[in-house]
XYZ file of C-alpha atoms in Angstrom:
348
model
C -28.727 27.073 -50.627
C -26.490 26.034 -47.715
C -25.882 22.302 -48.030
C -24.455 19.964 -45.389
C -23.139 16.644 -46.703
C -23.281 14.336 -43.694
C -20.730 11.506 -43.597
C -20.971 9.277 -40.552
C -19.295 6.302 -42.261
C -16.563 6.058 -44.861
C -18.863 4.681 -47.552
C -20.889 7.898 -47.412
C -18.089 9.894 -49.039
C -18.553 8.247 -52.425
C -22.340 8.580 -52.192
C -22.597 12.307 -51.452
C -19.740 13.411 -53.695
C -22.010 13.861 -56.773
C -24.036 16.393 -54.742
C -20.909 18.507 -54.331
C -20.279 18.258 -58.075
C -23.851 19.274 -58.907
C -23.811 22.162 -56.422
C -20.573 23.384 -58.017
C -22.065 23.044 -61.496
C -25.162 25.048 -60.579
C -23.301 27.720 -58.619
C -24.815 29.837 -55.872
C -24.642 27.076 -53.245
C -22.477 26.871 -50.130
C -21.408 23.332 -49.213
C -19.894 21.950 -46.004
C -19.021 18.315 -45.345
C -19.429 16.920 -41.838
C -16.997 14.002 -41.417
C -17.378 11.811 -38.311
C -13.844 11.611 -36.952
C -14.261 8.350 -35.053
C -15.251 6.408 -38.170
C -13.409 8.494 -40.792
C -10.145 9.584 -39.143
C -8.560 10.219 -42.564
C -10.841 12.071 -44.972
C -9.877 11.237 -48.594
C -11.150 14.584 -49.946
C -9.500 16.742 -47.276
C -7.697 18.901 -49.841
C -10.610 19.175 -52.282
C -13.691 20.343 -50.344
C -14.715 22.424 -47.341
C -15.175 20.060 -44.415
C -15.142 19.691 -40.652
C -14.930 17.069 -37.896
C -16.767 19.464 -35.577
C -20.482 19.020 -34.997
C -20.528 22.505 -33.466
C -19.222 23.928 -36.736
C -21.843 21.962 -38.688
C -24.531 23.369 -36.381
C -23.215 26.936 -36.688
C -23.235 26.567 -40.490
C -27.081 26.675 -40.273
C -27.701 24.439 -43.300
C -30.836 24.667 -45.420
C -30.487 20.998 -46.391
C -28.710 17.980 -44.892
C -28.025 14.952 -47.100
C -27.193 11.733 -45.243
C -26.567 8.186 -46.521
C -27.041 6.751 -43.039
C -29.662 6.019 -40.413
C -29.244 8.981 -38.055
C -28.896 12.748 -38.410
C -28.703 14.988 -35.311
C -32.171 16.382 -34.735
C -30.775 19.738 -33.597
C -29.278 20.586 -36.993
C -31.301 23.016 -39.068
C -32.332 22.165 -42.603
C -34.396 19.681 -44.555
C -32.992 16.297 -43.562
C -32.777 14.001 -46.571
C -32.153 10.275 -46.476
C -30.375 9.215 -49.656
C -29.595 5.653 -48.479
C -26.343 3.749 -48.523
C -27.300 0.986 -50.938
C -30.017 -1.097 -52.547
C -30.200 -4.127 -50.230
C -33.955 -4.430 -49.713
C -33.549 -7.676 -47.763
C -31.586 -6.021 -44.959
C -33.761 -5.520 -41.891
C -33.151 -1.820 -41.506
C -33.830 -0.782 -45.115
C -37.460 0.176 -44.414
C -37.142 0.966 -40.720
C -38.362 4.476 -39.891
C -36.339 6.168 -37.153
C -38.018 9.585 -37.529
C -34.833 11.545 -38.279
C -35.686 12.526 -41.878
C -38.017 14.970 -43.617
C -37.589 13.408 -47.074
C -36.727 9.892 -48.194
C -35.147 10.168 -51.640
C -35.749 6.778 -53.201
C -33.806 5.026 -55.925
C -36.614 3.478 -57.984
C -40.250 2.444 -57.898
C -39.685 -0.701 -55.803
C -38.411 1.433 -52.909
C -40.817 4.285 -53.614
C -43.875 2.065 -53.258
C -42.670 0.753 -49.884
C -41.908 4.199 -48.504
C -45.211 5.629 -49.708
C -46.926 2.984 -47.564
C -44.819 4.080 -44.596
C -45.564 7.736 -45.339
C -49.289 7.043 -44.909
C -48.562 5.401 -41.556
C -46.199 8.020 -40.055
C -47.415 11.168 -41.855
C -44.345 13.243 -40.955
C -42.089 12.849 -43.993
C -42.265 13.005 -47.774
C -41.077 10.555 -50.432
C -39.333 11.661 -53.609
C -38.054 9.298 -56.298
C -34.737 10.657 -57.566
C -32.449 7.706 -58.308
C -29.245 7.167 -56.334
C -26.320 9.568 -56.483
C -23.671 6.933 -57.124
C -25.300 6.319 -60.487
C -24.290 9.882 -61.417
C -20.656 9.020 -60.814
C -21.022 5.849 -62.877
C -22.657 7.775 -65.735
C -19.710 10.181 -65.808
C -16.958 7.575 -65.454
C -18.337 4.440 -67.107
C -15.469 4.124 -69.607
C -12.704 5.891 -67.682
C -11.050 2.627 -66.657
C -11.313 0.664 -69.910
C -7.639 1.122 -70.718
C -6.548 0.177 -67.195
C -8.733 -2.925 -67.433
C -7.185 -4.000 -70.736
C -3.670 -3.411 -69.429
C -4.398 -5.541 -66.357
C -5.763 -8.387 -68.455
C -2.784 -8.251 -70.797
C -0.252 -8.054 -67.958
C -1.764 -11.024 -66.126
C -2.669 -12.937 -69.322
C -6.248 -13.394 -68.155
C -9.544 -13.480 -70.042
C -11.852 -11.847 -67.483
C -11.812 -9.844 -64.269
C -13.827 -10.992 -61.256
C -14.438 -8.677 -58.306
C -14.706 -10.207 -54.839
C -16.569 -7.717 -52.635
C -17.963 -9.368 -49.482
C -19.822 -7.779 -46.606
C -17.994 -7.062 -43.350
C -20.627 -8.619 -41.042
C -19.129 -11.668 -39.251
C -22.553 -13.316 -39.399
C -23.010 -12.865 -43.141
C -19.562 -12.696 -44.698
C -18.059 -15.431 -46.884
C -14.497 -14.452 -45.970
C -13.766 -17.360 -43.568
C -14.667 -20.117 -46.044
C -14.242 -19.001 -49.651
C -10.500 -18.452 -49.988
C -9.577 -21.845 -51.477
C -12.539 -21.696 -53.891
C -11.390 -18.269 -55.108
C -7.878 -19.593 -55.736
C -9.339 -22.532 -57.681
C -11.427 -20.179 -59.801
C -8.384 -18.046 -60.607
C -6.230 -21.046 -61.483
C -8.782 -22.899 -63.618
C -10.530 -20.106 -65.503
C -7.755 -17.617 -66.375
C -9.439 -15.084 -64.143
C -7.868 -11.996 -62.597
C -9.379 -11.581 -59.131
C -9.715 -8.112 -57.598
C -10.342 -8.178 -53.841
C -12.138 -5.119 -52.453
C -13.065 -5.455 -48.787
C -15.577 -3.335 -46.902
C -13.958 -0.556 -44.800
C -15.389 -2.131 -41.618
C -13.947 -5.609 -42.256
C -12.101 -7.204 -39.331
C -8.402 -6.476 -39.529
C -7.398 -10.138 -39.296
C -9.403 -10.891 -42.464
C -7.926 -7.868 -44.195
C -4.422 -9.130 -43.502
C -5.276 -12.704 -44.483
C -6.528 -11.659 -47.911
C -3.773 -9.120 -48.395
C -1.289 -11.962 -47.898
C -3.249 -14.146 -50.325
C -2.898 -11.497 -53.019
C 0.803 -11.121 -52.280
C 1.329 -14.860 -52.837
C -0.648 -15.214 -56.096
C 0.187 -13.375 -59.307
C -3.416 -13.227 -60.538
C -4.998 -11.916 -57.329
C -4.900 -8.183 -56.592
C -5.843 -6.612 -53.253
C -7.291 -3.114 -53.660
C -7.013 -0.533 -50.856
C -8.994 2.249 -52.543
C -11.968 3.385 -50.438
C -14.405 3.352 -53.412
C -15.687 0.151 -54.996
C -17.434 1.655 -58.055
C -14.251 1.775 -60.145
C -13.715 -1.955 -59.750
C -17.310 -2.806 -60.580
C -16.882 -0.933 -63.851
C -13.676 -2.851 -64.599
C -14.984 -6.302 -63.645
C -16.932 -8.803 -65.747
C -18.588 -10.455 -62.748
C -18.788 -10.220 -58.970
C -18.536 -12.729 -56.128
C -20.085 -11.673 -52.819
C -22.488 -12.803 -50.085
C -24.908 -10.224 -48.645
C -23.753 -6.775 -49.745
C -25.594 -3.838 -51.278
C -22.895 -3.726 -53.959
C -24.579 -6.794 -55.457
C -27.384 -4.616 -56.737
C -24.990 -2.006 -58.065
C -23.337 -4.734 -60.135
C -26.687 -6.015 -61.386
C -27.613 -2.455 -62.413
C -24.541 -2.545 -64.659
C -26.093 -5.672 -66.219
C -23.218 -7.840 -65.000
C -23.562 -11.294 -63.383
C -23.205 -11.915 -59.660
C -22.504 -15.056 -57.616
C -23.175 -15.062 -53.882
C -22.459 -17.475 -51.061
C -25.326 -18.026 -48.597
C -27.091 -14.737 -49.253
C -29.847 -13.800 -46.817
C -32.072 -12.742 -49.717
C -35.108 -15.012 -49.883
C -35.529 -14.597 -53.641
C -32.180 -13.649 -55.166
C -32.004 -12.140 -58.631
C -28.585 -13.704 -59.180
C -26.810 -17.038 -58.697
C -26.547 -18.100 -55.055
C -24.588 -21.136 -53.862
C -24.338 -22.796 -50.459
C -21.294 -24.956 -51.229
C -18.201 -22.899 -52.074
C -16.951 -25.906 -54.030
C -19.548 -25.002 -56.673
C -18.066 -21.568 -57.333
C -16.281 -22.514 -60.566
C -19.389 -24.223 -61.983
C -21.493 -21.196 -61.029
C -19.010 -18.954 -62.830
C -19.557 -20.932 -66.035
C -23.332 -20.733 -65.619
C -23.854 -17.031 -64.980
C -22.508 -15.868 -68.329
C -24.904 -18.090 -70.285
C -28.170 -18.096 -68.305
C -31.107 -16.357 -69.996
C -33.058 -16.558 -66.743
C -30.381 -14.634 -64.840
C -30.202 -12.059 -67.624
C -33.958 -11.455 -67.372
C -33.727 -11.092 -63.585
C -31.040 -8.446 -63.964
C -33.296 -6.555 -66.365
C -36.084 -6.566 -63.764
C -33.719 -5.119 -61.172
C -32.641 -2.367 -63.561
C -36.267 -1.412 -64.299
C -37.496 -1.466 -60.685
C -34.562 -0.715 -58.390
C -32.939 2.223 -60.152
C -33.558 3.078 -63.809
C -32.024 6.555 -63.371
C -28.763 6.211 -65.275
C -28.998 9.664 -66.882
C -26.462 11.295 -64.548
C -29.002 13.713 -63.033
C -29.880 12.116 -59.669
C -28.094 14.804 -57.633
C -29.824 17.481 -59.695
C -33.215 15.963 -58.875
C -32.287 15.868 -55.182
C -31.329 19.540 -55.038
C -34.458 20.490 -56.965
C -36.602 18.398 -54.617
C -35.177 20.128 -51.538
C -35.685 23.569 -53.084
C -39.338 22.762 -53.772
C -39.789 21.389 -50.237
C -38.409 24.639 -48.789
C -40.778 26.684 -50.954
C -43.709 24.767 -49.460
C -42.587 24.335 -45.844
C -39.649 26.649 -45.210
C -36.369 25.550 -43.611
C -36.920 23.453 -40.452
C -35.093 24.785 -37.385
C -34.754 21.227 -36.095
C -36.489 17.852 -36.268
C -39.151 17.035 -33.680
C -38.326 13.746 -31.982
C -39.225 11.802 -28.874
C -36.813 11.719 -25.939
C -35.285 8.363 -26.893
C -34.427 9.457 -30.437
C -32.943 12.680 -29.096
C -30.821 10.693 -26.645
C -29.519 8.401 -29.419
C -28.698 11.416 -31.566
C -26.757 13.142 -28.768
C -24.996 9.944 -27.691
C -23.844 9.313 -31.282
C -22.774 12.819 -32.266
C -22.535 14.834 -29.058
C -24.104 18.082 -27.912
C -23.843 21.580 -29.351
C -24.061 25.006 -27.703
């Protein structure tokens, strides 16, 4: 099978990487990464995989399958176009918005599957396949890889726990402008080591502000790595606002505190006054109610922690091709075609 891993945004790299690993494990596949140069000018895997910035080269590759953790895939590409999502945030407005670019929606768990099956009945031009989410494969393979690094950090900083601060980049939703002093208080009062991992699209002025904060405090560390999964595995708890990484942390059965989340019924501790952050930190480790809510998320959002999500995705595409063949392109209305061309350009 000829597989195109489609990376429009930087976060996509970490999501599609397990598909490369599974294709390599199976053998017999040819894999090309499309990397959108405007949003990913420096590709972190440039020396490890076959890749291109050229949409023309991606088109000439004639893929049998295209895997995309984004909202748009060029309609003119050949192949079964598979949406594998870029997170779990069901409360975000675009999570269940159908833009008609995909042949298969590969869902993470039954909560998402049930919603997309309803949409399938309405639109009748795509299929739904529950596979789990690829980043869980990476977690299954690396769950204990950073245990020693974690213990060394705690010993070096003489702290009891690690807290990850991973806010969203959206100026409307982020906690970055107002939480800094509360984070410092938490670190000082609770013997906490704070790891700051900002979204790749965060405003540069906020990036510099928090980089300087880390430089001025011995128990605050600013992380530049493009992937957040490592730090979720190392941390005991997370502080955020409205980010899909919240659910990834809950799926690890670890507590989360948010500030002014947009979720109407959060399955974690949400506060509206940043002055309550330290009290919330004490609460989340001892609340039976919050523990039970995390267990519900694990059962319904993504129970596939077996390390075989990418395998299920490749199998699902192969079965789709057996039934329908390889699509030459996706049929779209003129507006969707225009958006696709405007975003990614034309091909010959």
